[in-house]
CSV table of C-alpha atoms in Angstrom, one decimal:
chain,number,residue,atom,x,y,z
A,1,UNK,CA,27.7,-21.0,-18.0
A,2,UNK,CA,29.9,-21.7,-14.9
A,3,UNK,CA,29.7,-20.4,-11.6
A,4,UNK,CA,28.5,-17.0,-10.9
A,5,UNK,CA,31.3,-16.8,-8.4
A,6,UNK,CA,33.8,-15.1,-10.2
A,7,UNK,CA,37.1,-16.4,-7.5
A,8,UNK,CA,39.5,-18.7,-9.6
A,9,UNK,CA,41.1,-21.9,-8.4
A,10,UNK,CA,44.4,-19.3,-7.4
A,11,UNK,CA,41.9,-17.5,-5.8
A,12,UNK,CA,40.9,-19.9,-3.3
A,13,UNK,CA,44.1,-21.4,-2.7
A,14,UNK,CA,45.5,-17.9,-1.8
A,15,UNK,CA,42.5,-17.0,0.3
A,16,UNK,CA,42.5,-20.6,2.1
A,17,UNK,CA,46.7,-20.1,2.6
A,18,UNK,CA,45.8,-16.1,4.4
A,19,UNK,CA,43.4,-18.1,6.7
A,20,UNK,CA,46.0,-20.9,7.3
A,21,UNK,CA,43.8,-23.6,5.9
A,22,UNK,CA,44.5,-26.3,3.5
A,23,UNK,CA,40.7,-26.5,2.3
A,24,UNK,CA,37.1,-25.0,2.3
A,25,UNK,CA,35.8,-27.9,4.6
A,26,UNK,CA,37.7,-26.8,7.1
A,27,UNK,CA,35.6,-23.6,6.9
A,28,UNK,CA,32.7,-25.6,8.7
A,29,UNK,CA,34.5,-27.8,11.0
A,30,UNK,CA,32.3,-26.2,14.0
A,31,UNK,CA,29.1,-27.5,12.6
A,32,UNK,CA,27.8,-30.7,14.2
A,33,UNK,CA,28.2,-33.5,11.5
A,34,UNK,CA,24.3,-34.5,12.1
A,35,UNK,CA,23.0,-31.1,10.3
A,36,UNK,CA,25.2,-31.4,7.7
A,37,UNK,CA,24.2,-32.2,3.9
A,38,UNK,CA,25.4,-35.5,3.4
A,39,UNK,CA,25.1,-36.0,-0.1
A,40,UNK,CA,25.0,-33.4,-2.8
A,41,UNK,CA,22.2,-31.2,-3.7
A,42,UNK,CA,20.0,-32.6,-6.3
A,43,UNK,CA,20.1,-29.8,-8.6
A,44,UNK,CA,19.6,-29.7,-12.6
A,45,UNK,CA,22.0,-29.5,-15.2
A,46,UNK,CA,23.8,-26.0,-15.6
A,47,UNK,CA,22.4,-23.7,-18.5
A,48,UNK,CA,23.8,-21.2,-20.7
A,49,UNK,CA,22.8,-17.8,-20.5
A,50,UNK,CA,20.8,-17.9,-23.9
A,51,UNK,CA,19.5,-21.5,-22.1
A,52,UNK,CA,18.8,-19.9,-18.9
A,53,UNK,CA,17.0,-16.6,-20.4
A,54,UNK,CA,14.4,-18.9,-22.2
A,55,UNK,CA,13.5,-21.3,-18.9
A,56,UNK,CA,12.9,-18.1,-16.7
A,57,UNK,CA,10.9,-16.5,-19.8
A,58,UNK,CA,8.7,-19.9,-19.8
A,59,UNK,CA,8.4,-19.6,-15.9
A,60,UNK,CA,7.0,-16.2,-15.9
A,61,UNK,CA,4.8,-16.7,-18.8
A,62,UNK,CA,2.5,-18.9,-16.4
A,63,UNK,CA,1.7,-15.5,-15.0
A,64,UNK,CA,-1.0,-13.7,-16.4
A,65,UNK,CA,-1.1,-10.1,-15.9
A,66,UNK,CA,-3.1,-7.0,-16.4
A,67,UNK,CA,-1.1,-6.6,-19.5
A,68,UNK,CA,-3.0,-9.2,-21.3
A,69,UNK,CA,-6.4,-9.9,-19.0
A,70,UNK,CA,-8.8,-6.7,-18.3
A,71,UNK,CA,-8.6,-6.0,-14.6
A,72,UNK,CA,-12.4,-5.1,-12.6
A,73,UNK,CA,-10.4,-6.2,-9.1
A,74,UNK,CA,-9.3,-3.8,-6.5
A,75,UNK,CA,-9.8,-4.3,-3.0
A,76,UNK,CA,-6.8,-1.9,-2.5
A,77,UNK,CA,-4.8,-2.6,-5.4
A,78,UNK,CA,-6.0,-0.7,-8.3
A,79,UNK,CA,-4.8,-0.9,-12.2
A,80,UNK,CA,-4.1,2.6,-13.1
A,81,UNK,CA,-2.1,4.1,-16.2
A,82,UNK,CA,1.3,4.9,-15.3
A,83,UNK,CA,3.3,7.5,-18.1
A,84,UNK,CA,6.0,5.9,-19.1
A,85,UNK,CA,8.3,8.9,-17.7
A,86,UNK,CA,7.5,7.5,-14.0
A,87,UNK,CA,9.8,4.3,-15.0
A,88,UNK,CA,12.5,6.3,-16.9
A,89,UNK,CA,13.0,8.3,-13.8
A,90,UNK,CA,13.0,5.2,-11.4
A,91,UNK,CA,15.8,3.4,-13.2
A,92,UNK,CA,18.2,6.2,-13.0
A,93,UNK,CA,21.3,5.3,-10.9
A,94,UNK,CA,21.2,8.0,-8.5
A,95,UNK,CA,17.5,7.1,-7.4
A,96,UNK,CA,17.6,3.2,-8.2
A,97,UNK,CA,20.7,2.9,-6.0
A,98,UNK,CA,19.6,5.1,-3.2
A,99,UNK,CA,19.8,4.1,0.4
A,100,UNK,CA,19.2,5.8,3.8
A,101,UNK,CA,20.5,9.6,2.7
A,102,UNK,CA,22.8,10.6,6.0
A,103,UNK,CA,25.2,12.5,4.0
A,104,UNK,CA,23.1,15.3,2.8
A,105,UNK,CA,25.8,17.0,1.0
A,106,UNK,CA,25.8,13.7,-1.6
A,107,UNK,CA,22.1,13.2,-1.3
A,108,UNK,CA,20.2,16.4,-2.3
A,109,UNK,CA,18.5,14.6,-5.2
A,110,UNK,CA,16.8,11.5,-3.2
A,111,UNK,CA,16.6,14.4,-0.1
A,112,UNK,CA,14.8,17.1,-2.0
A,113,UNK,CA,12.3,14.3,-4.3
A,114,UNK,CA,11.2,12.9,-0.6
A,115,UNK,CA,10.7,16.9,0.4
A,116,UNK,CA,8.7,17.1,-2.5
A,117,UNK,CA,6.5,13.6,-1.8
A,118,UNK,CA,6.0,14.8,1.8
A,119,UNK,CA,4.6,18.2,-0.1
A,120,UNK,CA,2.5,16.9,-2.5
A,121,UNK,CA,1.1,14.3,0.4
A,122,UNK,CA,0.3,17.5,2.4
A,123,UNK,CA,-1.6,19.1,-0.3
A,124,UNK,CA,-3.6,15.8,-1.1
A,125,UNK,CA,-4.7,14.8,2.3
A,126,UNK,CA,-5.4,18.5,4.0
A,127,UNK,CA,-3.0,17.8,6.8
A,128,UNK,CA,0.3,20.1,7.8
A,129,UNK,CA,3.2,17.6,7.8
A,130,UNK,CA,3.7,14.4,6.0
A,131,UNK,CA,6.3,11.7,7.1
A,132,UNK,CA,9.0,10.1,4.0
A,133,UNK,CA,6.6,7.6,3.7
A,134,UNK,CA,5.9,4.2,5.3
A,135,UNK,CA,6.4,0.0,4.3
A,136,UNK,CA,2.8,0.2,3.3
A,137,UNK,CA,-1.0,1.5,3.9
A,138,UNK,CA,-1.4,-1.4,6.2
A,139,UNK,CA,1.4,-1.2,8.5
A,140,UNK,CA,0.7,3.1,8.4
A,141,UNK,CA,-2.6,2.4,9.7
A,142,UNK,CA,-1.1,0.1,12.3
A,143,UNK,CA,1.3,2.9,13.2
A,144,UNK,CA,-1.2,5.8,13.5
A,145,UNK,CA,-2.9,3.9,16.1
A,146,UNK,CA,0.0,3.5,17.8
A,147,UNK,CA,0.5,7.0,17.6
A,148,UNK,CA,-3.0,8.3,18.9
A,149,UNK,CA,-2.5,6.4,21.8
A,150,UNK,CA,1.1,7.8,22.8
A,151,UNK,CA,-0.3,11.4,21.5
A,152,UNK,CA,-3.6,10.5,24.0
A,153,UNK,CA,-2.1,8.5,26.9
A,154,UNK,CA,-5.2,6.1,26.5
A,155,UNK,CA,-5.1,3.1,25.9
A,156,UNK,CA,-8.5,2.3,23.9
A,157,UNK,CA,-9.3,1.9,19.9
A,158,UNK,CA,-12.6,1.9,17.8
A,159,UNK,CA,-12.1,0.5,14.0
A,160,UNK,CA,-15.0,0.8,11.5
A,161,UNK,CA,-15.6,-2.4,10.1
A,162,UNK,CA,-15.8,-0.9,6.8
A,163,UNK,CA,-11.6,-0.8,6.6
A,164,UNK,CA,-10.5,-3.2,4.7
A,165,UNK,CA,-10.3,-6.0,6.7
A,166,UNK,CA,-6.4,-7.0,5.8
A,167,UNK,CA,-5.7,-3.2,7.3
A,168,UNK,CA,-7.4,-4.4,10.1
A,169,UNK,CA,-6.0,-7.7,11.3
A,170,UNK,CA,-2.6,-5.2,10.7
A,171,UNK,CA,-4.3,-3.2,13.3
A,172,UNK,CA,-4.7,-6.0,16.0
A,173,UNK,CA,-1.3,-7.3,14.9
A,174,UNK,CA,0.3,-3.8,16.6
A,175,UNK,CA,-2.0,-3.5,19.2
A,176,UNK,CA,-1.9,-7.0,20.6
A,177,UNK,CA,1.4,-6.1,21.8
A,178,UNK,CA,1.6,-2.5,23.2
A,179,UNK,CA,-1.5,-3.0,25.2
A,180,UNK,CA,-3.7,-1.8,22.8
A,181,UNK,CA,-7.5,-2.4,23.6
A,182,UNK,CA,-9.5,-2.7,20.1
A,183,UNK,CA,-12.8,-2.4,19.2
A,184,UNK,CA,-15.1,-2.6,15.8
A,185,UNK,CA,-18.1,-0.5,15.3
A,186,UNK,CA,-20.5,-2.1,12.9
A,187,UNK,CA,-22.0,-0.4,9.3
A,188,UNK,CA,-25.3,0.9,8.6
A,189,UNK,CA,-26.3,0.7,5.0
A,190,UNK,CA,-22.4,0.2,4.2
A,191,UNK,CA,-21.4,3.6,6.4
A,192,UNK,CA,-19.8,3.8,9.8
A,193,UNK,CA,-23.0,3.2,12.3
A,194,UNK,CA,-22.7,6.6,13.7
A,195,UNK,CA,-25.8,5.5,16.5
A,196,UNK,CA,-23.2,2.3,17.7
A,197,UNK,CA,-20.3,4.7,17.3
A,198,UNK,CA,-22.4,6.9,19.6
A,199,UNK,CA,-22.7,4.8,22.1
A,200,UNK,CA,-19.0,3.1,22.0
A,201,UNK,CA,-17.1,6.5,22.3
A,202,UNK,CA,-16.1,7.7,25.4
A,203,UNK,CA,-13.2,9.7,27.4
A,204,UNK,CA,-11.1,6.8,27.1
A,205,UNK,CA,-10.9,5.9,23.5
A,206,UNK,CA,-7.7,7.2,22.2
A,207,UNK,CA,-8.6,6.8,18.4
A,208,UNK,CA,-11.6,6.0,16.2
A,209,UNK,CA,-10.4,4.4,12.8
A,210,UNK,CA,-12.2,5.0,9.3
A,211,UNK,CA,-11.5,4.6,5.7
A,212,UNK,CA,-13.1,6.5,3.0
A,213,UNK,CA,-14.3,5.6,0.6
A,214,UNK,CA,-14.1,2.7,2.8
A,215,UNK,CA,-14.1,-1.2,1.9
A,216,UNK,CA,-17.1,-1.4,0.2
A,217,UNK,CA,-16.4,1.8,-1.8
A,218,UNK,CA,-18.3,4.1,0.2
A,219,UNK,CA,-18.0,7.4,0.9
A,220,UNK,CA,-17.7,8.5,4.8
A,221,UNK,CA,-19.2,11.4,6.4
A,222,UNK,CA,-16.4,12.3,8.4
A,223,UNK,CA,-17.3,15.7,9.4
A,224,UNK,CA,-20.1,13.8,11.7
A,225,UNK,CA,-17.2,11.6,12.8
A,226,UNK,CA,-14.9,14.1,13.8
A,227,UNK,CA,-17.4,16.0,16.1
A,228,UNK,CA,-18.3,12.5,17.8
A,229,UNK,CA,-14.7,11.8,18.7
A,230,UNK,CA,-13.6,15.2,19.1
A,231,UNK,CA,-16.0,15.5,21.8
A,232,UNK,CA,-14.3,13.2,24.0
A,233,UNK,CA,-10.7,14.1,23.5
A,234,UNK,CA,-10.3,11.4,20.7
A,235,UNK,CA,-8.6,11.6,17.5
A,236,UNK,CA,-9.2,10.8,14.1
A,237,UNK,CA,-7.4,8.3,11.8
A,238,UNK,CA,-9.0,8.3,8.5
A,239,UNK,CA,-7.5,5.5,5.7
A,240,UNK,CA,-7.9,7.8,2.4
A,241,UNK,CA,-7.7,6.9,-1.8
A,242,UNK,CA,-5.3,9.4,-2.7
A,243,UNK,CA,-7.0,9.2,-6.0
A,244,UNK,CA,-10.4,10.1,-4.5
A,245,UNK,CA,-8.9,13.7,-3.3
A,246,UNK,CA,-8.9,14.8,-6.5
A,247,UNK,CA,-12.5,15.2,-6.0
A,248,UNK,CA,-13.1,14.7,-2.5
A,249,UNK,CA,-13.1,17.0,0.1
A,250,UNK,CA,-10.1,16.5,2.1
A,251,UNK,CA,-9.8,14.3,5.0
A,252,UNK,CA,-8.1,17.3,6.7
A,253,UNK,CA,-10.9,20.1,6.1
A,254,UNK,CA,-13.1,17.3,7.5
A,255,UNK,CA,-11.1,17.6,11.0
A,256,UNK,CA,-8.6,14.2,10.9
A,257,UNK,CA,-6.0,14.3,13.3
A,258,UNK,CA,-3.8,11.5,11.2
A,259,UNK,CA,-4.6,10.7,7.6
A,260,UNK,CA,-2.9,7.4,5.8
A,261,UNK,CA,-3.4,5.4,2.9
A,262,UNK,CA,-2.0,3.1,0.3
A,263,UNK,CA,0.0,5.0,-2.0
A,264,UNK,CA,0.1,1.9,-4.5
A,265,UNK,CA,-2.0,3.7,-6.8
A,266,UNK,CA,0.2,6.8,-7.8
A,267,UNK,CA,2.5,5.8,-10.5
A,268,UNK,CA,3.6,2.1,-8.4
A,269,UNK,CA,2.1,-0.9,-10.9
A,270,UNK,CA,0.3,-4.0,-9.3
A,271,UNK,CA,3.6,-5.9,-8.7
A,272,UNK,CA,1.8,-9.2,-7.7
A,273,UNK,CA,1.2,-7.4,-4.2
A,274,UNK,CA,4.2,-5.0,-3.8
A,275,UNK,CA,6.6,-3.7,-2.6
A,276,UNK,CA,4.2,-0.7,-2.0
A,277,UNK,CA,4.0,2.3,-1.1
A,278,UNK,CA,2.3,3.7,2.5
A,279,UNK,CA,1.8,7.4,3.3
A,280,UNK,CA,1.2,9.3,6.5
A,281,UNK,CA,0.1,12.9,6.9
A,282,UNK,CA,-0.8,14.8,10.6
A,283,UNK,CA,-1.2,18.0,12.2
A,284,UNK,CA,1.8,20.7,13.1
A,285,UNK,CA,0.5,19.5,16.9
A,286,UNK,CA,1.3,15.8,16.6
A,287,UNK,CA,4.5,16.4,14.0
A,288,UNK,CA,6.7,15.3,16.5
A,289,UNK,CA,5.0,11.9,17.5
A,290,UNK,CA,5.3,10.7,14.0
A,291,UNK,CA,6.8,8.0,13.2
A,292,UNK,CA,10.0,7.7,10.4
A,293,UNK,CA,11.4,10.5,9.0
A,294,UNK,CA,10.9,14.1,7.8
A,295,UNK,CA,12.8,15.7,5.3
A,296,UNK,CA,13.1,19.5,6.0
A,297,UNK,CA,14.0,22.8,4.0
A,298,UNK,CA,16.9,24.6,4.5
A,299,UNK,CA,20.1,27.0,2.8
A,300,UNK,CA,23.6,25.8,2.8
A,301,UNK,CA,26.8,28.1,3.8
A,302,UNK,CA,25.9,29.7,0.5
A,303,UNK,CA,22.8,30.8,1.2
A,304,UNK,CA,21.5,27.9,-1.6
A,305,UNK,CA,18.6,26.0,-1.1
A,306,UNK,CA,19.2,22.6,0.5
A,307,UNK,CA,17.9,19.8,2.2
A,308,UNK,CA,18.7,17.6,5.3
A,309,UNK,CA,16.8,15.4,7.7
A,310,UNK,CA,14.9,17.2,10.1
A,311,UNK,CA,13.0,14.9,12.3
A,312,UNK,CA,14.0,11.1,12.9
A,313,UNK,CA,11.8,10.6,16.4
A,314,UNK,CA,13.5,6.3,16.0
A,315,UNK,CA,15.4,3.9,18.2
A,316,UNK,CA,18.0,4.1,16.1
A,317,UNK,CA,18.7,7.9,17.0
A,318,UNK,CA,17.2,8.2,20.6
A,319,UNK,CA,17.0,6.1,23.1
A,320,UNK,CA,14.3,3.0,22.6
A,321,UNK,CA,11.8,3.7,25.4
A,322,UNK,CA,11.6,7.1,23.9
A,323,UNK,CA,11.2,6.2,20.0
A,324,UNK,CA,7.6,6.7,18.7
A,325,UNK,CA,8.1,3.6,16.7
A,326,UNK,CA,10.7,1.2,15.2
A,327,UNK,CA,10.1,1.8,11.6
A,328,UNK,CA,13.6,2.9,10.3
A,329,UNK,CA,13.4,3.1,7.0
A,330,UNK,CA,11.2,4.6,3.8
A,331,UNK,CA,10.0,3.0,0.6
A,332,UNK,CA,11.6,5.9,-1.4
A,333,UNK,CA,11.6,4.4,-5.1
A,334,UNK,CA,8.1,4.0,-4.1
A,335,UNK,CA,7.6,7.8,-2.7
A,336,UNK,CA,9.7,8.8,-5.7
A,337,UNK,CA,7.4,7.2,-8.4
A,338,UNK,CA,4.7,8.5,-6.9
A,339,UNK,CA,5.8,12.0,-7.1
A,340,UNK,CA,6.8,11.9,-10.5
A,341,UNK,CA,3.1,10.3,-11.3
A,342,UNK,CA,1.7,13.2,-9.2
A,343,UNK,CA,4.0,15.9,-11.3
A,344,UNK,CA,3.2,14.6,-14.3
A,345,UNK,CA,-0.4,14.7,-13.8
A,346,UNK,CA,-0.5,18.1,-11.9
A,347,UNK,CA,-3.8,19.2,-10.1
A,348,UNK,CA,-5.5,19.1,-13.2
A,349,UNK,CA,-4.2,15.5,-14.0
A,350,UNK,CA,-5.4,14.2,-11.0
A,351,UNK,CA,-8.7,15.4,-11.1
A,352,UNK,CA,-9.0,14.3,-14.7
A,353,UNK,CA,-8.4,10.9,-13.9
A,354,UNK,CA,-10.2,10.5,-10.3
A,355,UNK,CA,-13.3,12.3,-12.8
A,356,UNK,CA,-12.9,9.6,-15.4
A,357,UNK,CA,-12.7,6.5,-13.2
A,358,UNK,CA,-15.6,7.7,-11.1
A,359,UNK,CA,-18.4,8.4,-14.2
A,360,UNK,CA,-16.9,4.9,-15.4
A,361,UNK,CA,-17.7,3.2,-12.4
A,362,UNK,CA,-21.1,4.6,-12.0
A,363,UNK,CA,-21.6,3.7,-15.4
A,364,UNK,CA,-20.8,-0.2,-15.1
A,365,UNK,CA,-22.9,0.5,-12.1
A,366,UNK,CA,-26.2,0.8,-13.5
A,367,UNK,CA,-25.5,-1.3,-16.4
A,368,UNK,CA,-25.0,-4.3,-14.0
A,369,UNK,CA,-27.9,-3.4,-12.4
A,370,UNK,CA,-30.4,-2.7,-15.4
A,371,UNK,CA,-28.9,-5.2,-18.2
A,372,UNK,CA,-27.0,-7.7,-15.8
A,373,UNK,CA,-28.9,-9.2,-13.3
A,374,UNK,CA,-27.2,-7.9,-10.1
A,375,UNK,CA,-28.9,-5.4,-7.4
A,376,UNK,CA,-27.3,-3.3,-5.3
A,377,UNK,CA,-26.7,-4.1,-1.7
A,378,UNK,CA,-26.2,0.0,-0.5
A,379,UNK,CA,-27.3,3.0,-1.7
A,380,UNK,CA,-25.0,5.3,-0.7
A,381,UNK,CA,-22.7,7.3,-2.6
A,382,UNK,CA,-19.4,5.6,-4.4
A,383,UNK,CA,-16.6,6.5,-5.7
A,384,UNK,CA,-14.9,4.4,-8.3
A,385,UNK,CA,-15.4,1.0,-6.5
A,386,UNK,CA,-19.0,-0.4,-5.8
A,387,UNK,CA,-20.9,-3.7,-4.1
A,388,UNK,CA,-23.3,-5.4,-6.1
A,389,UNK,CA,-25.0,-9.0,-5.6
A,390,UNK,CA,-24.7,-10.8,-8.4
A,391,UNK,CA,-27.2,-13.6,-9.0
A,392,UNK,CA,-24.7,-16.7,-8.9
A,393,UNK,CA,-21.8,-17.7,-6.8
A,394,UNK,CA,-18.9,-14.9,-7.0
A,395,UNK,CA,-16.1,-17.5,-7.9
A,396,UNK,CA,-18.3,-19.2,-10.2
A,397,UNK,CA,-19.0,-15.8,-12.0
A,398,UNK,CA,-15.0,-14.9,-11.6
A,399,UNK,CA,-14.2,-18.2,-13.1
A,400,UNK,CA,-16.3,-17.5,-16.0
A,401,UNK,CA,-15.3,-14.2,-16.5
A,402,UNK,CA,-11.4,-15.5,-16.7
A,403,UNK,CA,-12.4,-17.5,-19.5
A,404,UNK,CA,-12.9,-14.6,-21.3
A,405,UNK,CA,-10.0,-13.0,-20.5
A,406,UNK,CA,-11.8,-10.6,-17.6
A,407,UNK,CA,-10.4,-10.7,-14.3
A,408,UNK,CA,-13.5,-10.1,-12.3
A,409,UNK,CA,-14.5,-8.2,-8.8
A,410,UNK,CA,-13.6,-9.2,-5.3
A,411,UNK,CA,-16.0,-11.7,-3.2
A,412,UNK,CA,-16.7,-10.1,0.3
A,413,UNK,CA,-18.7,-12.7,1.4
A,414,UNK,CA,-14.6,-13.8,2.4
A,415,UNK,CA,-14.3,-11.0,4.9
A,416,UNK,CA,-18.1,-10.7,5.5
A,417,UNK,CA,-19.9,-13.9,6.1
A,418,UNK,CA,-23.8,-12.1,5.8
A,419,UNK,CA,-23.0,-10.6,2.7
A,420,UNK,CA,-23.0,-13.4,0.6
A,421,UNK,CA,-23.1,-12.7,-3.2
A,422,UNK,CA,-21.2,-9.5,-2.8
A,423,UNK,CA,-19.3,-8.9,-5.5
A,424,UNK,CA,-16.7,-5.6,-5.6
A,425,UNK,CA,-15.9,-3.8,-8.9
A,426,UNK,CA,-13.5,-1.6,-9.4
A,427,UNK,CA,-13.3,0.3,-12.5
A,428,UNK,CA,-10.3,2.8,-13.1
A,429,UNK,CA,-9.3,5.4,-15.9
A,430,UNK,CA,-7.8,2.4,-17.7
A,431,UNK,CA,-11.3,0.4,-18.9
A,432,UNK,CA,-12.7,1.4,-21.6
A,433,UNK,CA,-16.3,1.3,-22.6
A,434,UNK,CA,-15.8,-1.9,-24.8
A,435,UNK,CA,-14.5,-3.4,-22.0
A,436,UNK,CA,-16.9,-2.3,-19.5
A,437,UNK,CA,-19.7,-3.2,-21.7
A,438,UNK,CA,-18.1,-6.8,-22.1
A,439,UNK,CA,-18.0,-7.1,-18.6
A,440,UNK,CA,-21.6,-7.1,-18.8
A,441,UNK,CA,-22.6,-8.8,-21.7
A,442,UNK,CA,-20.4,-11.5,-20.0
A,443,UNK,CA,-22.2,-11.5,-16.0
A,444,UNK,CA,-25.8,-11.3,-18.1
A,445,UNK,CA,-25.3,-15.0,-19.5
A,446,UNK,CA,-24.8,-16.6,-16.7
């Protein structure tokens, strides 16, 4: 099909005689001989387009997707339903093409769909200012430590051990090196050990870390939480499921300090682990130590309203000992998928969907436990992703189940050595009761 290059043999020649060279070789002249390719690449024969087209079609149809294989894993990456309007939206120029918007008066459409992300973030999570987003839930986990420190002037972290333990090896990542001290507090019966937490807190613990519903799919009580850390001067982080605020109280009205979470779920699809989407939400108080940007509200010299960044606390725009972070950019597509999902959907939407996931968990739930075999490992309350033990090795059972065309729950027993057997299930709006009664016709034979 030639080369992709599209510079003719004039080309060159006239570019070569502006340069005052007589070839391309001469180009490289400053690199030793000793790291240069000596012989030519060994690469295939060219292809047509048509040629082409077909070989990268064969390639990707080694992957199998949630397309054709019904999907029980989450673990932080859930298979939702996203309306096909989400992708219409996305692939419009003016979004698809968007980069950093510093000329506001030719970016009011990515400025004012951020303003409205960082809106509907505020209205999920309880909290009085969101950021334009972050690389991921992850790395805005990372960065809200960072940030109760700097808020706190301390230099001391507790994490629950019931965050996802990825999140958490993010966590010492960060901290490892700013001089962050942290420290895990063990689960009771698949909760935060309020007793250890107790007795770890004190007046120099900037932070105490919690996800809910947390790894194991567990709701938190983090009104008990707040008053523990509050007492001492400490803040709260708390790692949310945007989904889960549909229903949940929010982490806000609970008294967090800094809510985050992985905004995957809200109109992004799996994307064989990203890009993704992380989202941060905080207090008027600690607005300014947030890292990122804000988009803010405003009128132009017409009294029309407009939009323009408010609040870029970076290295890039103040001097670096006085940056809250080096994060510099957004995922906007991301944000911007995300808040069509979230229109779409509306209030109602939402709740439809958190409601529908949740009864069909609870209802695979008891079915694994009464038909299947499996027993539950803790009773506390779930939300739409549970822990069972199943009664044979997890990748045994997974393997199995991928025979069947069922991509099956998540082994713990990876991240927790004594719980062996574990087996996490996610079930989202998506599965249907076919499917989920499948799923345990299938775990029962083994």
């Amino acid at each position: 099909m030639g080369s992709y290059i599209p510079n003719t043999d004039q080309d060159r020649r006239e570019m070569l005689e502006k340069l005052g060279l007589h070839s391309i070789e001469q180009l490289y002249e400053d690199i030793p001989c000793q790291v240069r390719l000596k012989d030519d690449l060994d690469l295939p024969v060219p292809l047509s387009e048509m040629e082409l087209v077909r070989h990268m079609k064969d390639i990707a149809a080694k992957n199998k997707t949630v397309d054709e294989y019904i999907c029980f894993l989450g673990a932080g990456a859930y298979d939702r339903y996203i309306p096909s309007v989400v992708k219409h939206v996305l692939v419009r120029q003016e979004f698809y093409t968007a980069y950093t918007p510093y000329q506001p008066e030719i970016s009011q459409g990515t400025l004012q769909a951020i303003f409205e992300y960082q809106t509907m973030m505020c209205e999920l999570t309880g909290m009085d200012v969101a950021n334009a987003s972050m690389y991921d839930g992850a790395s805005a986990l990372a960065e809200a430590v960072c940030m109760a420190c700097q808020a706190t002037g301390r230099e001391k972290v507790l994490i629950a051990r019931s965050v996802h333990p990825q999140s958490r090896e993010v966590v010492y990542t960060y901290s490892r090196f700013r001089g962050i001290k942290v420290h895990e507090v063990g689960y009771d019966d698949g909760r935060v050990d309020i007793q250890e937490l107790k007795r770890l807190v004190s007046d120099d613990v900037a932070a105490v870390v919690v996800q809910t519903p947390n790894f194991f799919g567990i709701i938190e009580m983090l009104d008990e939480i707040a008053e523990v850390v509050h007492h001492f001067g400490g803040l709260l982080v708390v790692s949310v499921n945007p989904v889960s605020l549909a229903v949940l109280k929010s982490p806000g009205s609970c008294g967090a300090d800094i809510v985050v979470g992985e905004g995957q779920a809200l109109g992004n699809p799996l994307n064989f682990g990203g890009p993704y989407l992380g989202f941060m939400a905080t207090t008027q108080k600690l607005m300014r130590r947030i890292p990122g940007r804000i988009v803010g509200q405003t009128v132009d010299l017409s009294g029309n309203r407009a939009f323009v960044l408010t609040l870029q606390t970076r290295e890039q725009h103040i001097r670096r000992e006085k940056a809250t972070s080096n994060i510099c950019s957004n995922q906007a597509l991301n944000a911007l998928a995300a808040t069509v999902y979230l229109s779409v959907l509306g209030r109602e939407g939402l709740k439809e969907v958190a409601l529908l996931s949740m009864r069909k968990a609870h209802y695979a739930f008891e079915k694994l436990i009464s038909e299947a075999g499996c027993s539950f490992m803790f009773p506390a309350p779930f939300f739409d992703e549970f822990l069972v033990k199943v009664p044979v090795p997890v990748e045994e059972l997974n393997r199995a189940l991928l025979d069947h065309g069922i991509i099956g729950g998540y082994a713990v027993e990876k991240d927790y050595p004594e719980l062996q057997g574990g087996w996490l299930v996610a079930v989202t709006e998506k599965r249907t009761r076919e499917e989920i009664d499948a799923l345990i016709r299938e775990v029962g034979r083994l």
